[in-house]
Amino acid sequence: MPTDKTQIAQVVASLEAELNRLKHEITTMGVADQVPAATETITVADYILERLKQLNVTDYVEAHPTIQWASNCNELNASYAADGYARVKEGSIGVLLTTFGVGELSAANGIAGSFSEHVPVLHLVGVPSTIQQKTKPMLHHTLGDGRFDAYHKAFQEFVISHGSLTDKVTAAAEIDRVLTECVVKARPAYLMLPTDLVHVQIPKTRLLTPLNTEPPANNADIEGFVLDEIMNLIEKADRDVVILVDACTIRHGVRKEVNELVHKTKFPVYAAPMGKTAVSETYERYGGIYVGTISSPEVKEKVENANLILAIGGVKSDFNTGNFTYHIDTHRVIELHSDNTVVQFASFPGIGMKHLLPKLTARLETLKGDAQQIEVPRFTHPVPQEDNETISHSWLWPRVGQFFKPGDVVVAETGTSSFGVLDVPFPDGAIFISQILWGSIGYSVGSTLGAAIAARDIGLNRTILFVGDGSIQLTVQELSVMMHVGVKPIIFLLNNSGYTIERYLHGKHAKYNDITNWKWTSLLTAFGGTEGETCQSYTVKTKSELSKLLDDETFARADKIQLVEMLMPMHDAPRALRVQAELSGLTNKYTA
């Protein structure tokens, strides 16, 4: 039996977490018992749509007055779009609808990426009837061997919740369970809808009670113990504390709580790459991006020399940590996560940051006088003066940073763009999207579609995409859907003759990293646009040409979809990418 107070608290926390999870599930599944019996009915399909409406979903399903059908070109792109939608429309979810087998497997890569990066997406799959699933005829889209559950089993590996509707009695409860876990745990869910249940009538009763999407409550005694431990460590650290925010700050809905913490306490705050824009980058106590040895020297020095790090929503992946080069000892770290808290070497399951953060802020607010004495380097990235007209990465990213406006949604493709834009300060209210952990090439184009729709829904500013000539070739069809649904992103296409990040990781001069050079400025018209009316394309070859375009008010207004082809050197790359590639090469033994 544990004897140490911390060990006892850990054991109790683990048991309490499981109890809270079960209580939470019972609350969700038992709502029908809390209201009078209802005589009104609704089809299973419409029940799902009404639940989505309650979750503020307004896109991707057709048969509903407030939900728009986006009609993606393929299922993979649809999964990327649903992911981008969910990232921008925080508190809601993305939804995609596919057919059995061939459709759902096409979407699997995107769903796995959403799981990896904590994005709530519902994958709704139309499947054969309940009778056919029992009798197992050799239907199209099946494997031909009677395994009608094979795809369901496959998806269980990368969704947080899954279900198969089997009858009208349990359908509503099963839908609610799957949706609740998707939202609360901020990860994808999978739901099979058989053809013979789509139009079956079920009671409306459960719809009268909204889904319980709040995370489970923390055990008050354990939470108090954890808060005491944190405060003791802060005092032992002479109040020399740095806050480090990361992806799950955004994904698990604690952006508001974190902003109250940093503004009321005045402790310096930095972000990991996946946490970029979790805190306003115009805030005077924000110091920039920390990514291990890849960090700028002043950021690296400030973060790694702090006596204590309060890490919020951390995701310690290779590209998010500078290939695991965080030089911070465990005894100097407190980690807050959605479903647990780690204080040095002790873990407390079930003590989630959503409920913990307001209480921690209240305790720390009295320390703001000391916190304000800690110097924070100003987060800037001036445009360098280069004596040539070549559009280099060192010049490009700070220059386009001057083009950004408050409320812009900036999407960066895996690789060159995502590394280049990291050190560029974003205006207040801007949102950054990039798939840094999963890293599926081509993700950004589909994601831009969903992000632009969500941005339009909630009144954000422009949607701006940075994508390479290699990456866009994987998912380019979605340009047609963007024009079809009326969103108007600005697309900056980096034409550097191939896969730059792959050249740096492996095969700098290999033919497999070369691509066919498309006629890029013909893409929008080829996909249905009318040049000068519904779309506009440009090619820029020099710094002067690009700067002139960026300063053009008509271009900046983004009143039509626009594509800018930028001609850049083949082997040029952002500094951070070059360093990361070198570290990855050493890890993978690609270097001598």
mmCIF file with all atom_site columns, N, CA, C and O in Angstrom, residues 38 76 93 116 125 128 157 159 226 234 265 272 284 288 293 313 402 418 436 440 479-480 484 542 562 572 590:
data_model
loop_
_atom_site.group_PDB
_atom_site.id
_atom_site.type_symbol
_atom_site.label_atom_id
_atom_site.label_alt_id
_atom_site.label_comp_id
_atom_site.label_asym_id
_atom_site.label_entity_id
_atom_site.label_seq_id
_atom_site.pdbx_PDB_ins_code
_atom_site.Cartn_x
_atom_site.Cartn_y
_atom_site.Cartn_z
_atom_site.occupancy
_atom_site.B_iso_or_equiv
_atom_site.pdbx_formal_charge
_atom_site.auth_seq_id
_atom_site.auth_comp_id
_atom_site.auth_asym_id
_atom_site.auth_atom_id
_atom_site.pdbx_PDB_model_num
ATOM 1   N N  . ALA A 1 38  ? -42.469 11.772 -24.329 1.00 0.00 ? 38  ALA A N  1
ATOM 2   C CA . ALA A 1 38  ? -42.901 12.603 -25.446 1.00 0.00 ? 38  ALA A CA 1
ATOM 3   C C  . ALA A 1 38  ? -43.612 11.742 -26.478 1.00 0.00 ? 38  ALA A C  1
ATOM 4   O O  . ALA A 1 38  ? -43.270 10.585 -26.696 1.00 0.00 ? 38  ALA A O  1
ATOM 5   N N  . LEU A 1 76  ? -11.234 11.485 -48.772 1.00 0.00 ? 76  LEU A N  1
ATOM 6   C CA . LEU A 1 76  ? -10.039 11.944 -48.076 1.00 0.00 ? 76  LEU A CA 1
ATOM 7   C C  . LEU A 1 76  ? -10.084 13.450 -47.892 1.00 0.00 ? 76  LEU A C  1
ATOM 8   O O  . LEU A 1 76  ? -9.843  13.973 -46.802 1.00 0.00 ? 76  LEU A O  1
ATOM 9   N N  . ILE A 1 93  ? -18.005 20.642 -33.902 1.00 0.00 ? 93  ILE A N  1
ATOM 10  C CA . ILE A 1 93  ? -17.287 19.506 -34.457 1.00 0.00 ? 93  ILE A CA 1
ATOM 11  C C  . ILE A 1 93  ? -17.367 19.559 -35.983 1.00 0.00 ? 93  ILE A C  1
ATOM 12  O O  . ILE A 1 93  ? -18.224 20.238 -36.550 1.00 0.00 ? 93  ILE A O  1
ATOM 13  N N  . SER A 1 116 ? -4.828  11.920 -34.032 1.00 0.00 ? 116 SER A N  1
ATOM 14  C CA . SER A 1 116 ? -3.469  12.258 -33.637 1.00 0.00 ? 116 SER A CA 1
ATOM 15  C C  . SER A 1 116 ? -3.386  13.666 -33.060 1.00 0.00 ? 116 SER A C  1
ATOM 16  O O  . SER A 1 116 ? -2.695  13.913 -32.073 1.00 0.00 ? 116 SER A O  1
ATOM 17  N N  . VAL A 1 125 ? -21.184 6.869  -41.352 1.00 0.00 ? 125 VAL A N  1
ATOM 18  C CA . VAL A 1 125 ? -21.026 5.930  -42.465 1.00 0.00 ? 125 VAL A CA 1
ATOM 19  C C  . VAL A 1 125 ? -22.361 5.269  -42.785 1.00 0.00 ? 125 VAL A C  1
ATOM 20  O O  . VAL A 1 125 ? -22.983 4.651  -41.921 1.00 0.00 ? 125 VAL A O  1
ATOM 21  N N  . PRO A 1 128 ? -24.880 -1.209 -45.145 1.00 0.00 ? 128 PRO A N  1
ATOM 22  C CA . PRO A 1 128 ? -26.001 -2.089 -45.505 1.00 0.00 ? 128 PRO A CA 1
ATOM 23  C C  . PRO A 1 128 ? -26.986 -2.264 -44.351 1.00 0.00 ? 128 PRO A C  1
ATOM 24  O O  . PRO A 1 128 ? -26.665 -2.027 -43.180 1.00 0.00 ? 128 PRO A O  1
ATOM 25  N N  . GLU A 1 157 ? -9.295  1.597  -34.189 1.00 0.00 ? 157 GLU A N  1
ATOM 26  C CA . GLU A 1 157 ? -7.915  1.885  -33.833 1.00 0.00 ? 157 GLU A CA 1
ATOM 27  C C  . GLU A 1 157 ? -7.619  3.386  -33.797 1.00 0.00 ? 157 GLU A C  1
ATOM 28  O O  . GLU A 1 157 ? -6.637  3.804  -33.201 1.00 0.00 ? 157 GLU A O  1
ATOM 29  N N  . VAL A 1 159 ? -10.312 6.082  -33.582 1.00 0.00 ? 159 VAL A N  1
ATOM 30  C CA . VAL A 1 159 ? -11.386 6.977  -33.123 1.00 0.00 ? 159 VAL A CA 1
ATOM 31  C C  . VAL A 1 159 ? -11.529 6.791  -31.619 1.00 0.00 ? 159 VAL A C  1
ATOM 32  O O  . VAL A 1 159 ? -11.169 5.748  -31.072 1.00 0.00 ? 159 VAL A O  1
ATOM 33  N N  . VAL A 1 226 ? -3.487  19.113 -5.266  1.00 0.00 ? 226 VAL A N  1
ATOM 34  C CA . VAL A 1 226 ? -2.664  19.451 -6.432  1.00 0.00 ? 226 VAL A CA 1
ATOM 35  C C  . VAL A 1 226 ? -2.368  20.942 -6.467  1.00 0.00 ? 226 VAL A C  1
ATOM 36  O O  . VAL A 1 226 ? -1.231  21.365 -6.722  1.00 0.00 ? 226 VAL A O  1
ATOM 37  N N  . ILE A 1 234 ? 5.941   26.762 -6.834  1.00 0.00 ? 234 ILE A N  1
ATOM 38  C CA . ILE A 1 234 ? 6.131   28.140 -7.315  1.00 0.00 ? 234 ILE A CA 1
ATOM 39  C C  . ILE A 1 234 ? 6.901   28.968 -6.299  1.00 0.00 ? 234 ILE A C  1
ATOM 40  O O  . ILE A 1 234 ? 7.794   29.755 -6.659  1.00 0.00 ? 234 ILE A O  1
ATOM 41  N N  . THR A 1 265 ? -2.097  36.926 -14.075 1.00 0.00 ? 265 THR A N  1
ATOM 42  C CA . THR A 1 265 ? -0.883  36.634 -13.303 1.00 0.00 ? 265 THR A CA 1
ATOM 43  C C  . THR A 1 265 ? 0.338   37.369 -13.833 1.00 0.00 ? 265 THR A C  1
ATOM 44  O O  . THR A 1 265 ? 1.291   37.598 -13.087 1.00 0.00 ? 265 THR A O  1
ATOM 45  N N  . ALA A 1 272 ? 4.439   26.347 -27.892 1.00 0.00 ? 272 ALA A N  1
ATOM 46  C CA . ALA A 1 272 ? 5.031   25.331 -28.762 1.00 0.00 ? 272 ALA A CA 1
ATOM 47  C C  . ALA A 1 272 ? 4.443   25.528 -30.158 1.00 0.00 ? 272 ALA A C  1
ATOM 48  O O  . ALA A 1 272 ? 3.412   26.191 -30.312 1.00 0.00 ? 272 ALA A O  1
ATOM 49  N N  . GLU A 1 284 ? 1.747   41.727 -24.598 1.00 0.00 ? 284 GLU A N  1
ATOM 50  C CA . GLU A 1 284 ? 3.092   42.201 -24.251 1.00 0.00 ? 284 GLU A CA 1
ATOM 51  C C  . GLU A 1 284 ? 3.897   41.195 -23.431 1.00 0.00 ? 284 GLU A C  1
ATOM 52  O O  . GLU A 1 284 ? 5.127   41.281 -23.371 1.00 0.00 ? 284 GLU A O  1
ATOM 53  N N  . GLY A 1 288 ? 7.012   34.307 -27.796 1.00 0.00 ? 288 GLY A N  1
ATOM 54  C CA . GLY A 1 288 ? 7.278   33.627 -29.054 1.00 0.00 ? 288 GLY A CA 1
ATOM 55  C C  . GLY A 1 288 ? 7.192   32.114 -28.955 1.00 0.00 ? 288 GLY A C  1
ATOM 56  O O  . GLY A 1 288 ? 6.620   31.557 -28.013 1.00 0.00 ? 288 GLY A O  1
ATOM 57  N N  . THR A 1 293 ? 16.006  23.100 -29.319 1.00 0.00 ? 293 THR A N  1
ATOM 58  C CA . THR A 1 293 ? 17.214  23.737 -29.850 1.00 0.00 ? 293 THR A CA 1
ATOM 59  C C  . THR A 1 293 ? 16.956  24.543 -31.113 1.00 0.00 ? 293 THR A C  1
ATOM 60  O O  . THR A 1 293 ? 17.816  25.330 -31.530 1.00 0.00 ? 293 THR A O  1
ATOM 61  N N  . GLY A 1 313 ? -1.500  21.809 -21.894 1.00 0.00 ? 313 GLY A N  1
ATOM 62  C CA . GLY A 1 313 ? -1.970  21.150 -23.114 1.00 0.00 ? 313 GLY A CA 1
ATOM 63  C C  . GLY A 1 313 ? -0.863  20.671 -24.016 1.00 0.00 ? 313 GLY A C  1
ATOM 64  O O  . GLY A 1 313 ? -0.980  20.728 -25.243 1.00 0.00 ? 313 GLY A O  1
ATOM 65  N N  . GLN A 1 402 ? 3.620   40.893 -42.561 1.00 0.00 ? 402 GLN A N  1
ATOM 66  C CA . GLN A 1 402 ? 3.107   42.263 -42.608 1.00 0.00 ? 402 GLN A CA 1
ATOM 67  C C  . GLN A 1 402 ? 1.751   42.342 -43.307 1.00 0.00 ? 402 GLN A C  1
ATOM 68  O O  . GLN A 1 402 ? 1.032   43.328 -43.162 1.00 0.00 ? 402 GLN A O  1
ATOM 69  N N  . SER A 1 418 ? 4.865   25.347 -42.907 1.00 0.00 ? 418 SER A N  1
ATOM 70  C CA . SER A 1 418 ? 4.601   25.315 -41.464 1.00 0.00 ? 418 SER A CA 1
ATOM 71  C C  . SER A 1 418 ? 5.823   25.730 -40.667 1.00 0.00 ? 418 SER A C  1
ATOM 72  O O  . SER A 1 418 ? 5.710   26.379 -39.622 1.00 0.00 ? 418 SER A O  1
ATOM 73  N N  . ILE A 1 436 ? 1.071   19.458 -37.755 1.00 0.00 ? 436 ILE A N  1
ATOM 74  C CA . ILE A 1 436 ? 2.475   19.282 -37.416 1.00 0.00 ? 436 ILE A CA 1
ATOM 75  C C  . ILE A 1 436 ? 2.795   17.879 -36.921 1.00 0.00 ? 436 ILE A C  1
ATOM 76  O O  . ILE A 1 436 ? 3.869   17.340 -37.195 1.00 0.00 ? 436 ILE A O  1
ATOM 77  N N  . SER A 1 440 ? 0.358   14.832 -42.868 1.00 0.00 ? 440 SER A N  1
ATOM 78  C CA . SER A 1 440 ? -0.050  14.226 -44.133 1.00 0.00 ? 440 SER A CA 1
ATOM 79  C C  . SER A 1 440 ? 0.041   15.263 -45.248 1.00 0.00 ? 440 SER A C  1
ATOM 80  O O  . SER A 1 440 ? -0.666  16.274 -45.228 1.00 0.00 ? 440 SER A O  1
ATOM 81  N N  . LEU A 1 479 ? -10.123 22.906 -54.849 1.00 0.00 ? 479 LEU A N  1
ATOM 82  C CA . LEU A 1 479 ? -10.264 24.282 -55.345 1.00 0.00 ? 479 LEU A CA 1
ATOM 83  C C  . LEU A 1 479 ? -11.622 24.458 -56.006 1.00 0.00 ? 479 LEU A C  1
ATOM 84  O O  . LEU A 1 479 ? -12.254 25.513 -55.904 1.00 0.00 ? 479 LEU A O  1
ATOM 85  N N  . SER A 1 480 ? -12.086 23.417 -56.686 1.00 0.00 ? 480 SER A N  1
ATOM 86  C CA . SER A 1 480 ? -13.394 23.499 -57.344 1.00 0.00 ? 480 SER A CA 1
ATOM 87  C C  . SER A 1 480 ? -14.517 23.612 -56.319 1.00 0.00 ? 480 SER A C  1
ATOM 88  O O  . SER A 1 480 ? -15.496 24.340 -56.516 1.00 0.00 ? 480 SER A O  1
ATOM 89  N N  . HIS A 1 484 ? -17.388 26.374 -55.588 1.00 0.00 ? 484 HIS A N  1
ATOM 90  C CA . HIS A 1 484 ? -18.780 25.915 -55.576 1.00 0.00 ? 484 HIS A CA 1
ATOM 91  C C  . HIS A 1 484 ? -19.533 26.426 -54.350 1.00 0.00 ? 484 HIS A C  1
ATOM 92  O O  . HIS A 1 484 ? -20.694 26.840 -54.456 1.00 0.00 ? 484 HIS A O  1
ATOM 93  N N  . THR A 1 542 ? 9.880   37.954 -58.273 1.00 0.00 ? 542 THR A N  1
ATOM 94  C CA . THR A 1 542 ? 10.843  38.772 -57.531 1.00 0.00 ? 542 THR A CA 1
ATOM 95  C C  . THR A 1 542 ? 10.224  39.317 -56.254 1.00 0.00 ? 542 THR A C  1
ATOM 96  O O  . THR A 1 542 ? 8.995   39.345 -56.093 1.00 0.00 ? 542 THR A O  1
ATOM 97  N N  . GLN A 1 562 ? -8.184  33.663 -54.936 1.00 0.00 ? 562 GLN A N  1
ATOM 98  C CA . GLN A 1 562 ? -6.984  34.099 -55.638 1.00 0.00 ? 562 GLN A CA 1
ATOM 99  C C  . GLN A 1 562 ? -5.847  33.110 -55.420 1.00 0.00 ? 562 GLN A C  1
ATOM 100 O O  . GLN A 1 562 ? -5.698  32.554 -54.328 1.00 0.00 ? 562 GLN A O  1
ATOM 101 N N  . ASP A 1 572 ? 16.246  26.102 -51.329 1.00 0.00 ? 572 ASP A N  1
ATOM 102 C CA . ASP A 1 572 ? 16.136  27.047 -50.220 1.00 0.00 ? 572 ASP A CA 1
ATOM 103 C C  . ASP A 1 572 ? 15.071  26.529 -49.251 1.00 0.00 ? 572 ASP A C  1
ATOM 104 O O  . ASP A 1 572 ? 14.120  25.853 -49.654 1.00 0.00 ? 572 ASP A O  1
ATOM 105 N N  . TYR A 1 590 ? 20.518  8.777  -41.249 1.00 0.00 ? 590 TYR A N  1
ATOM 106 C CA . TYR A 1 590 ? 20.701  9.057  -42.665 1.00 0.00 ? 590 TYR A CA 1
ATOM 107 C C  . TYR A 1 590 ? 22.065  9.689  -42.930 1.00 0.00 ? 590 TYR A C  1
ATOM 108 O O  . TYR A 1 590 ? 22.514  9.775  -44.056 1.00 0.00 ? 590 TYR A O  1
#
